[in-house]
CSV table of C-alpha atoms in Angstrom, one decimal:
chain,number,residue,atom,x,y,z
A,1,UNK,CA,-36.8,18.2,38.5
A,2,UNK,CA,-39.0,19.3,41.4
A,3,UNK,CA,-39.9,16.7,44.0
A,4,UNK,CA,-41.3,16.2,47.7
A,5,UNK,CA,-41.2,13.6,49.4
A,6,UNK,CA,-43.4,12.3,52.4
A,7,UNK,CA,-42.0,8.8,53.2
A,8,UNK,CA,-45.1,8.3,55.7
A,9,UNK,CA,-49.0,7.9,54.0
A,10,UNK,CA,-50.1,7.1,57.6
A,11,UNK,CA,-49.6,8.3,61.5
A,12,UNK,CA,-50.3,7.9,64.4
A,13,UNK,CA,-49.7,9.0,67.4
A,14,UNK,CA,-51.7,9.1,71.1
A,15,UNK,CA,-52.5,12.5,72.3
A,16,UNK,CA,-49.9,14.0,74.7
A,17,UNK,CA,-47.1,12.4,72.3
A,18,UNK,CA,-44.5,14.6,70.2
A,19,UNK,CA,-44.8,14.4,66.9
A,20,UNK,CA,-42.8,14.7,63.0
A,21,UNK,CA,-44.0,14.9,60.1
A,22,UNK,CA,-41.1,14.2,57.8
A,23,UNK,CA,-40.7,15.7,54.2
A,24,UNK,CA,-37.8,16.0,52.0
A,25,UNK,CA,-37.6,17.6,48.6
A,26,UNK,CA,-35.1,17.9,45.7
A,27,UNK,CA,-35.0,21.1,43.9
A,28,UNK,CA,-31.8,22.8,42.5
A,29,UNK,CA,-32.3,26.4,43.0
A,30,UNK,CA,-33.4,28.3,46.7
A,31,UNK,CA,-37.4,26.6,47.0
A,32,UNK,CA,-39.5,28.0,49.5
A,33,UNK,CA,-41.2,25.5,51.5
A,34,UNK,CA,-44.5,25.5,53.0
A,35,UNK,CA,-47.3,22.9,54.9
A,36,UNK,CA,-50.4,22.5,54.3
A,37,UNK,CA,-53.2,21.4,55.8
A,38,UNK,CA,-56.7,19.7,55.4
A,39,UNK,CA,-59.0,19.0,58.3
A,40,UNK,CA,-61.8,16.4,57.8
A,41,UNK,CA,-64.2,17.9,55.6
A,42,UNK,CA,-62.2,21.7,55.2
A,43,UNK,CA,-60.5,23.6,52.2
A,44,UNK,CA,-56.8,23.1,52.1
A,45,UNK,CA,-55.0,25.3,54.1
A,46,UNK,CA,-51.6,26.7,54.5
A,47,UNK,CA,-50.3,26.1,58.0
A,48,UNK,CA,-46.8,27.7,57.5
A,49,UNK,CA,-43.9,28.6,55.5
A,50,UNK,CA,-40.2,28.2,56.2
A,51,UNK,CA,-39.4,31.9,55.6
A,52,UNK,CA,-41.6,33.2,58.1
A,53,UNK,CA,-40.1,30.9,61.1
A,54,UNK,CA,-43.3,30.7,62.9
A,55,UNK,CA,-45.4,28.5,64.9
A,56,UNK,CA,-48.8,27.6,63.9
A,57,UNK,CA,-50.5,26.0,66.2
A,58,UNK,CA,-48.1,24.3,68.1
A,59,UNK,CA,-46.1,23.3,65.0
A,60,UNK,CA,-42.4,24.1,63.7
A,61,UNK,CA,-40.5,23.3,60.6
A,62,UNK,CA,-37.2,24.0,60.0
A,63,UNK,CA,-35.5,23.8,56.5
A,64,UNK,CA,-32.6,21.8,56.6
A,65,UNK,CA,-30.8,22.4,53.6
A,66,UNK,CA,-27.8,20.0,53.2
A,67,UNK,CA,-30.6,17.3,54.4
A,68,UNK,CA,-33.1,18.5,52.1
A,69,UNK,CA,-35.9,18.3,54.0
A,70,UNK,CA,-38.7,20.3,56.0
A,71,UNK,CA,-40.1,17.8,58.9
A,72,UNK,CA,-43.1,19.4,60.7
A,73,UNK,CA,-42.7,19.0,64.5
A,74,UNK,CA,-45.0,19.3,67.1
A,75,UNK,CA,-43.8,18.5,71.0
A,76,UNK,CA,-47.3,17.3,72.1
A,77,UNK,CA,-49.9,16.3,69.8
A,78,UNK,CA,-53.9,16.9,70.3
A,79,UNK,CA,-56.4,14.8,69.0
A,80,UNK,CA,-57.8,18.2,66.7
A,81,UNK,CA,-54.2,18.1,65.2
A,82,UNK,CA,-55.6,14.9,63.3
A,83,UNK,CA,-55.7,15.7,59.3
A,84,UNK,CA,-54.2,15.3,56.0
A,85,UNK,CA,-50.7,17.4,56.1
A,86,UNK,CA,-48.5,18.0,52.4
A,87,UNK,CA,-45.3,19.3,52.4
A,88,UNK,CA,-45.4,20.9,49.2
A,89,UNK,CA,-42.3,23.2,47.4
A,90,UNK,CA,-42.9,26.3,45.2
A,91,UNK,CA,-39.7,27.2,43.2
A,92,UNK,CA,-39.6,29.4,40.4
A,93,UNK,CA,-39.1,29.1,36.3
A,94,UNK,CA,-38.1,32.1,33.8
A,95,UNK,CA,-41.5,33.8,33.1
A,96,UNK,CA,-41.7,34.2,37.1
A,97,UNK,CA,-44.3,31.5,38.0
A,98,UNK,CA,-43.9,29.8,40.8
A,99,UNK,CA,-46.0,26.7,40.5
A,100,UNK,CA,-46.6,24.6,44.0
A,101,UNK,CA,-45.1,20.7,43.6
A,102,UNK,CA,-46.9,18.8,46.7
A,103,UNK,CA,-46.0,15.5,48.1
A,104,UNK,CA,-48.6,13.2,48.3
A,105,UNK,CA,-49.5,13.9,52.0
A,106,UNK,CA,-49.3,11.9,55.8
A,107,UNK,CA,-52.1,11.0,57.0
A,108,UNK,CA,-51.9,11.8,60.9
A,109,UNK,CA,-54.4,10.5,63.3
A,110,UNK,CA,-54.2,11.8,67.2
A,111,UNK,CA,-55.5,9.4,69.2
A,112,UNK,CA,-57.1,9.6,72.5
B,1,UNK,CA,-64.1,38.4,52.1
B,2,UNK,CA,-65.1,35.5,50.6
B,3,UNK,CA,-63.2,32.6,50.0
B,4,UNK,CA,-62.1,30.7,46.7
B,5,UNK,CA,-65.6,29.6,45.3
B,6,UNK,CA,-65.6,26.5,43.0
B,7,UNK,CA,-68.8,25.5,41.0
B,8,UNK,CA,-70.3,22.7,40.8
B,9,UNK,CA,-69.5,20.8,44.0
B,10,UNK,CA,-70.5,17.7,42.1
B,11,UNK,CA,-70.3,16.2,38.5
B,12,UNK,CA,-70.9,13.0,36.9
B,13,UNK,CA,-70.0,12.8,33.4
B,14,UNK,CA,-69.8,9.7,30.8
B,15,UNK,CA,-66.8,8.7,28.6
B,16,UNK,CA,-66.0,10.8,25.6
B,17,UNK,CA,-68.3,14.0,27.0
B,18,UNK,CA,-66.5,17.3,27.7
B,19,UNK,CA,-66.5,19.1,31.3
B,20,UNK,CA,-66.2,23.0,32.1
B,21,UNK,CA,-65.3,23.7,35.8
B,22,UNK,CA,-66.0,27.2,37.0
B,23,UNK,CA,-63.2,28.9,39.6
B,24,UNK,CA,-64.1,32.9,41.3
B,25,UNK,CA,-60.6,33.6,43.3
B,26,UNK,CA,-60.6,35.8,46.3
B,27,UNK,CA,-61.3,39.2,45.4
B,28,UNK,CA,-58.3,41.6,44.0
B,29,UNK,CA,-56.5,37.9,43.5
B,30,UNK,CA,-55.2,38.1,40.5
B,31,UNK,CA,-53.6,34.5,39.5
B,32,UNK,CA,-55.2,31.1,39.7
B,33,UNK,CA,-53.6,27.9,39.5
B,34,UNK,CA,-55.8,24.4,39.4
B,35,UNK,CA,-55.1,21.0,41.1
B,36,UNK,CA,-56.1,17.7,40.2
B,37,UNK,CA,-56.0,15.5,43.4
B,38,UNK,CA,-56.6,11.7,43.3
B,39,UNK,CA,-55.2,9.2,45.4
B,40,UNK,CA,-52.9,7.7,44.0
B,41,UNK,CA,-50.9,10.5,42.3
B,42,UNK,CA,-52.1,12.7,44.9
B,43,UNK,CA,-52.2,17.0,44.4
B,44,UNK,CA,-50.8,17.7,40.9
B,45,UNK,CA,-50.3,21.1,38.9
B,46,UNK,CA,-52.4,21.5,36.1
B,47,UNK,CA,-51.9,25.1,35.4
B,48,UNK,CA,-51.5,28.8,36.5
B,49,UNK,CA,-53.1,32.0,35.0
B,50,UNK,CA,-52.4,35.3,35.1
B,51,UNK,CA,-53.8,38.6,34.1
B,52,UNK,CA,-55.7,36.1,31.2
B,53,UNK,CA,-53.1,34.5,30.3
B,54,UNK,CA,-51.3,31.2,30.8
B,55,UNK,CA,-48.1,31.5,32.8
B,56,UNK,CA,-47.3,27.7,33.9
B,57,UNK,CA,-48.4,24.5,32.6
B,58,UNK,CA,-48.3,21.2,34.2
B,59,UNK,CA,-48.3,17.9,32.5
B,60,UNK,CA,-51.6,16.8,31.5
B,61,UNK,CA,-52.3,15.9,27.9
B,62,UNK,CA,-54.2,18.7,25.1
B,63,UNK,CA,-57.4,17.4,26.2
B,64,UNK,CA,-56.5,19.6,29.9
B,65,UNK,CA,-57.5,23.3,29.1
B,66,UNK,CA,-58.1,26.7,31.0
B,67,UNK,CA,-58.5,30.7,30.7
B,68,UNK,CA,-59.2,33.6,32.9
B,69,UNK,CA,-61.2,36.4,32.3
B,70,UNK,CA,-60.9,39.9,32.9
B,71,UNK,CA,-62.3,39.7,35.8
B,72,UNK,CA,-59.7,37.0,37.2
B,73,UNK,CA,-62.6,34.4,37.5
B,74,UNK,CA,-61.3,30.8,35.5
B,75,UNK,CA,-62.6,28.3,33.8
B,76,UNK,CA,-61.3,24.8,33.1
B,77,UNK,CA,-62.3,22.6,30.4
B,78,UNK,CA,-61.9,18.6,30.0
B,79,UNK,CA,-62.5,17.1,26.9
B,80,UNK,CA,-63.3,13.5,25.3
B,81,UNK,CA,-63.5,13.3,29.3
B,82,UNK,CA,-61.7,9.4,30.4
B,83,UNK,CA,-62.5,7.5,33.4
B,84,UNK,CA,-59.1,8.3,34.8
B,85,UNK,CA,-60.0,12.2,35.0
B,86,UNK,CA,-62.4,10.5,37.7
B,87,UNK,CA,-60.6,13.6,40.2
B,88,UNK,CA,-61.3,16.4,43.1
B,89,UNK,CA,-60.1,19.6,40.9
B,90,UNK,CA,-58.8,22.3,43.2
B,91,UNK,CA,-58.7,26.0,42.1
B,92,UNK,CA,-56.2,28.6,44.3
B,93,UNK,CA,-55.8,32.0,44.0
B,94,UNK,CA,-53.1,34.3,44.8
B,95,UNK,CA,-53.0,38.2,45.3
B,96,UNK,CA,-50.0,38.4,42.3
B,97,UNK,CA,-48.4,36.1,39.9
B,98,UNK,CA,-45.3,34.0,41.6
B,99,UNK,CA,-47.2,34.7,45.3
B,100,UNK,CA,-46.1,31.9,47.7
B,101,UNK,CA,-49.2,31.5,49.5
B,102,UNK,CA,-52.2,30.2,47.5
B,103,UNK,CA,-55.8,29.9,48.8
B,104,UNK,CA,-57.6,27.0,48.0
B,105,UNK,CA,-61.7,26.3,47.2
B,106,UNK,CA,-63.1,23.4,48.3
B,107,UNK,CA,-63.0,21.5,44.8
B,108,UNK,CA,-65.2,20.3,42.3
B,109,UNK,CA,-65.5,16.5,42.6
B,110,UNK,CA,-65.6,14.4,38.9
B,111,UNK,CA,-67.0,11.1,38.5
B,112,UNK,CA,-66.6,9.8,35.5
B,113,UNK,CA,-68.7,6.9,34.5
């Protein structure tokens, strides 16, 4: 079965301070792995995807595979950083469909 | 180009009604996938469509329904509605069926009283 995992509902962190975001997932197959993101009051968002091994913003992830997990890192936090983040896992089935499982989301607040 | 555009915002319903949520994907998106989000079980899959037809289900019980039309716009339907549907649905679209990045509306919120 597909699962993610975000041990953390809450975060926080004062601005100026690295930060992780921590996600792990258990999937069988090759998942692709992506954040998203939700600022106060904004649409969900994707913020990045392991396969393109960018940064967004400041932020990294790196899929660790024999540690199943996808942390989000960020070396110095700022206080617009503050929102909802999912990790969230999109793996395939036979008819091709690729379904996204989410975790349930970390809470991170940047304060001053 | 405009974005994912749910309709309505905002609905409150009573026990035992029915519900039809409205979802117009990104133009030339082609598949679109709804969300229920609540907080205690979070974002979770309801179901995908593509080309009008179901691809991927999630599960939720018979009462949980959807299609697409032609013109890749969807519709959701909730009957006997229950005050645990109480939810933010989410609509995403994506250019192709089994695309990895979706682009979600800003949600229809359901109060059920």
């Amino acid at each position: 079965a597909q699962r993610v995992t975000q041990p953390e509902k809450l975060l926080s962190v004062f601005k100026g301070a690295p930060v992780e975001l921590k996600c792990n997932y258990s999937y069988s197959g090759s998942p692709e792995l992506f954040w998203y993101v939700q600022y106060s009051r904004q649409r969900l968002q994707l913020l990045l995807r392991h396969i393109s091994r960018e940064s967004i913003k400041g932020f990294t992830a790196d899929l660790n595979k024999g540690e199943t997990s996808f942390h989000l890192k960020k070396p110095f936090a700022q206080e617009e950083d503050s929102a909802m983040y999912y990790c969230a896992l999109s793996g395939g089935n036979q008819g091709g469909s690729e379904k996204l499982v989410f975790g349930k989301g970390t809470k991170l607040t940047v304060n001053p | 180009k405009a974005g994912v555009t749910q309709t309505p915002r905002y609905l409150i319903k009573t026990r035992g009604q029915q519900v039809t949520l409205s979802c117009s994907p990104i133009s030339g998106h082609r598949s679109v996938s709804w969300y229920q989000q609540t907080p205690g079980q979070g974002l979770q899959f309801l179901f995908e469509y593509f080309s009008e037809t179901q691809r991927n289900k999630g599960n939720f019980p018979g009462r949980f329904s959807g299609r697409q039309f032609s013109n890749s716009r969807s519709e959701m339907n909730v009957s006997t509605l229950e005050l645990g549907d109480s939810a933010l649905y989410l609509c995403a679209s994506s250019p192709w069926q089994g695309s990895p990045e979706a682009f979600f509306g800003q949600g229809t919120r359901l109060t059920v009283v």
